[in-house]
């Protein structure tokens, strides 16, 4: 046991030596990597940056987006989806999870990538 977590007040007391922080788990994942934990995006800018950082040749990916970004007009998700559409991916579905939605995107069938038409 590396620490003691209080039942009231949320106090955490650690008796373990400080260790280097572990690498952060990805919040964008390919469909095949189902065992990684997801931490949903809570910022539109961060979600857009993650989509823009993906390899353009990727066929499928999932994006976890916090419920706090689900405004009643859908403006924030429209911004995120617009960045994916601009790169050649379209939304195909989403799963509602506890506190976030897991959006699935796939490459557009008619999108031209690297000069080739699909």
PDB file of C-alpha atoms in Angstrom:
ATOM      1  CA  UNK A   1       0.000   0.000   0.000  1.00  0.00           C
ATOM      2  CA  UNK A   2       1.505   3.284  -1.072  1.00  0.00           C
ATOM      3  CA  UNK A   3      -0.773   5.630   0.789  1.00  0.00           C
ATOM      4  CA  UNK A   4      -3.704   6.135   3.098  1.00  0.00           C
ATOM      5  CA  UNK A   5      -6.876   7.600   1.680  1.00  0.00           C
ATOM      6  CA  UNK A   6      -9.197   9.160   4.243  1.00  0.00           C
ATOM      7  CA  UNK A   7     -12.884   8.295   4.079  1.00  0.00           C
ATOM      8  CA  UNK A   8     -13.937  11.858   4.887  1.00  0.00           C
ATOM      9  CA  UNK A   9     -12.452  15.029   3.543  1.00  0.00           C
ATOM     10  CA  UNK A  10     -10.691  13.389   0.632  1.00  0.00           C
ATOM     11  CA  UNK A  11      -7.274  13.564   2.286  1.00  0.00           C
ATOM     12  CA  UNK A  12      -4.450  11.544   0.833  1.00  0.00           C
ATOM     13  CA  UNK A  13      -1.332  10.816   2.828  1.00  0.00           C
ATOM     14  CA  UNK A  14       1.500   9.045   1.066  1.00  0.00           C
ATOM     15  CA  UNK A  15       4.262   7.141   2.836  1.00  0.00           C
ATOM     16  CA  UNK A  16       5.900   5.922  -0.357  1.00  0.00           C
ATOM     17  CA  UNK A  17       8.983   7.536  -1.846  1.00  0.00           C
ATOM     18  CA  UNK A  18       8.246   9.843  -4.734  1.00  0.00           C
ATOM     19  CA  UNK A  19       8.306   7.991  -7.995  1.00  0.00           C
ATOM     20  CA  UNK A  20       8.446   9.461 -11.470  1.00  0.00           C
ATOM     21  CA  UNK A  21       4.937  10.062 -12.761  1.00  0.00           C
ATOM     22  CA  UNK A  22       3.715   7.329 -15.096  1.00  0.00           C
ATOM     23  CA  UNK A  23       3.033   8.195 -18.716  1.00  0.00           C
ATOM     24  CA  UNK A  24      -0.460   9.535 -19.271  1.00  0.00           C
ATOM     25  CA  UNK A  25      -2.840   7.075 -20.941  1.00  0.00           C
ATOM     26  CA  UNK A  26      -4.099   8.124 -24.365  1.00  0.00           C
ATOM     27  CA  UNK A  27      -7.472   9.799 -24.701  1.00  0.00           C
ATOM     28  CA  UNK A  28      -7.673   9.002 -28.386  1.00  0.00           C
ATOM     29  CA  UNK A  29      -7.307   5.398 -29.375  1.00  0.00           C
ATOM     30  CA  UNK A  30      -7.567   3.130 -32.346  1.00  0.00           C
ATOM     31  CA  UNK A  31     -10.446   0.676 -32.340  1.00  0.00           C
ATOM     32  CA  UNK A  32      -8.090  -2.285 -31.786  1.00  0.00           C
ATOM     33  CA  UNK A  33      -6.582  -1.058 -28.492  1.00  0.00           C
ATOM     34  CA  UNK A  34      -9.503  -1.728 -26.150  1.00  0.00           C
ATOM     35  CA  UNK A  35      -7.505  -2.460 -22.987  1.00  0.00           C
ATOM     36  CA  UNK A  36      -6.224   1.095 -22.395  1.00  0.00           C
ATOM     37  CA  UNK A  37      -8.051   3.280 -19.873  1.00  0.00           C
ATOM     38  CA  UNK A  38      -9.684   6.393 -21.249  1.00  0.00           C
ATOM     39  CA  UNK A  39      -9.671   9.838 -19.730  1.00  0.00           C
ATOM     40  CA  UNK A  40     -12.177  12.019 -21.556  1.00  0.00           C
ATOM     41  CA  UNK A  41     -11.285  15.393 -22.987  1.00  0.00           C
ATOM     42  CA  UNK A  42     -12.719  18.283 -21.019  1.00  0.00           C
ATOM     43  CA  UNK A  43     -11.487  20.974 -23.417  1.00  0.00           C
ATOM     44  CA  UNK A  44     -12.518  21.522 -27.036  1.00  0.00           C
ATOM     45  CA  UNK A  45      -9.033  22.819 -27.891  1.00  0.00           C
ATOM     46  CA  UNK A  46      -7.345  19.727 -26.457  1.00  0.00           C
ATOM     47  CA  UNK A  47      -9.675  17.372 -28.343  1.00  0.00           C
ATOM     48  CA  UNK A  48      -9.077  19.236 -31.601  1.00  0.00           C
ATOM     49  CA  UNK A  49      -5.310  19.169 -31.041  1.00  0.00           C
ATOM     50  CA  UNK A  50      -5.463  15.407 -30.471  1.00  0.00           C
ATOM     51  CA  UNK A  51      -7.433  14.845 -33.689  1.00  0.00           C
ATOM     52  CA  UNK A  52      -5.013  17.029 -35.639  1.00  0.00           C
ATOM     53  CA  UNK A  53      -2.056  15.073 -34.218  1.00  0.00           C
ATOM     54  CA  UNK A  54      -3.348  11.714 -35.490  1.00  0.00           C
ATOM     55  CA  UNK A  55      -1.720   9.957 -38.435  1.00  0.00           C
ATOM     56  CA  UNK A  56      -3.678  10.920 -41.558  1.00  0.00           C
ATOM     57  CA  UNK A  57      -3.666   7.322 -42.801  1.00  0.00           C
ATOM     58  CA  UNK A  58      -5.535   6.029 -39.752  1.00  0.00           C
ATOM     59  CA  UNK A  59      -8.726   4.188 -40.743  1.00  0.00           C
ATOM     60  CA  UNK A  60     -10.572   4.200 -37.368  1.00  0.00           C
ATOM     61  CA  UNK A  61     -10.243   5.818 -33.970  1.00  0.00           C
ATOM     62  CA  UNK A  62     -12.254   6.619 -30.846  1.00  0.00           C
ATOM     63  CA  UNK A  63     -12.393   9.895 -28.984  1.00  0.00           C
ATOM     64  CA  UNK A  64     -13.582  10.199 -25.362  1.00  0.00           C
ATOM     65  CA  UNK A  65     -15.366  13.498 -24.713  1.00  0.00           C
ATOM     66  CA  UNK A  66     -16.615  14.543 -21.269  1.00  0.00           C
ATOM     67  CA  UNK A  67     -20.316  15.161 -20.745  1.00  0.00           C
ATOM     68  CA  UNK A  68     -19.419  18.731 -19.767  1.00  0.00           C
ATOM     69  CA  UNK A  69     -18.731  19.418 -23.474  1.00  0.00           C
ATOM     70  CA  UNK A  70     -22.205  18.234 -24.506  1.00  0.00           C
ATOM     71  CA  UNK A  71     -23.999  21.582 -24.770  1.00  0.00           C
ATOM     72  CA  UNK A  72     -27.654  21.611 -25.816  1.00  0.00           C
ATOM     73  CA  UNK A  73     -26.909  23.059 -29.284  1.00  0.00           C
ATOM     74  CA  UNK A  74     -23.976  20.723 -29.941  1.00  0.00           C
ATOM     75  CA  UNK A  75     -21.635  23.588 -30.821  1.00  0.00           C
ATOM     76  CA  UNK A  76     -18.617  22.182 -28.988  1.00  0.00           C
ATOM     77  CA  UNK A  77     -18.933  18.719 -30.549  1.00  0.00           C
ATOM     78  CA  UNK A  78     -19.474  20.387 -33.930  1.00  0.00           C
ATOM     79  CA  UNK A  79     -16.073  22.069 -33.580  1.00  0.00           C
ATOM     80  CA  UNK A  80     -14.393  18.766 -32.700  1.00  0.00           C
ATOM     81  CA  UNK A  81     -16.161  16.869 -35.476  1.00  0.00           C
ATOM     82  CA  UNK A  82     -15.330  19.611 -37.992  1.00  0.00           C
ATOM     83  CA  UNK A  83     -11.618  19.055 -37.331  1.00  0.00           C
ATOM     84  CA  UNK A  84     -12.063  15.308 -37.942  1.00  0.00           C
ATOM     85  CA  UNK A  85     -14.083  15.922 -41.122  1.00  0.00           C
ATOM     86  CA  UNK A  86     -11.392  18.282 -42.420  1.00  0.00           C
ATOM     87  CA  UNK A  87      -8.850  15.475 -42.036  1.00  0.00           C
ATOM     88  CA  UNK A  88     -11.024  12.870 -43.784  1.00  0.00           C
ATOM     89  CA  UNK A  89     -12.765  11.108 -40.886  1.00  0.00           C
ATOM     90  CA  UNK A  90     -16.491  11.006 -40.225  1.00  0.00           C
ATOM     91  CA  UNK A  91     -18.374  10.124 -37.043  1.00  0.00           C
ATOM     92  CA  UNK A  92     -20.082   6.744 -37.216  1.00  0.00           C
ATOM     93  CA  UNK A  93     -21.432   6.250 -33.679  1.00  0.00           C
ATOM     94  CA  UNK A  94     -20.980   6.964 -29.997  1.00  0.00           C
ATOM     95  CA  UNK A  95     -21.402   5.088 -26.738  1.00  0.00           C
ATOM     96  CA  UNK A  96     -22.626   6.846 -23.624  1.00  0.00           C
ATOM     97  CA  UNK A  97     -20.385   5.940 -20.700  1.00  0.00           C
ATOM     98  CA  UNK A  98     -20.352   7.182 -17.113  1.00  0.00           C
ATOM     99  CA  UNK A  99     -19.446  10.874 -17.411  1.00  0.00           C
ATOM    100  CA  UNK A 100     -18.423  10.853 -21.061  1.00  0.00           C
ATOM    101  CA  UNK A 101     -19.239   9.750 -24.586  1.00  0.00           C
ATOM    102  CA  UNK A 102     -16.934   7.581 -26.641  1.00  0.00           C
ATOM    103  CA  UNK A 103     -17.209   8.746 -30.259  1.00  0.00           C
ATOM    104  CA  UNK A 104     -16.150   6.455 -33.100  1.00  0.00           C
ATOM    105  CA  UNK A 105     -14.748   7.879 -36.305  1.00  0.00           C
ATOM    106  CA  UNK A 106     -13.834   6.150 -39.569  1.00  0.00           C
ATOM    107  CA  UNK A 107     -12.119   7.275 -42.743  1.00  0.00           C
ATOM    108  CA  UNK A 108     -14.524   8.705 -45.310  1.00  0.00           C
ATOM    109  CA  UNK A 109     -15.059   6.429 -48.267  1.00  0.00           C
ATOM    110  CA  UNK A 110     -14.949   9.218 -50.845  1.00  0.00           C
ATOM    111  CA  UNK A 111     -12.187  11.314 -49.278  1.00  0.00           C
ATOM    112  CA  UNK A 112      -9.034  11.718 -51.350  1.00  0.00           C
ATOM    113  CA  UNK A 113      -5.929  10.747 -49.366  1.00  0.00           C
ATOM    114  CA  UNK A 114      -2.451  11.195 -50.743  1.00  0.00           C
ATOM    115  CA  UNK A 115      -3.802  11.648 -54.260  1.00  0.00           C
ATOM    116  CA  UNK A 116      -5.792   8.396 -54.324  1.00  0.00           C
ATOM    117  CA  UNK A 117      -9.547   8.208 -54.527  1.00  0.00           C
ATOM    118  CA  UNK A 118     -11.208   5.508 -52.488  1.00  0.00           C
TER     119      UNK A 118
END
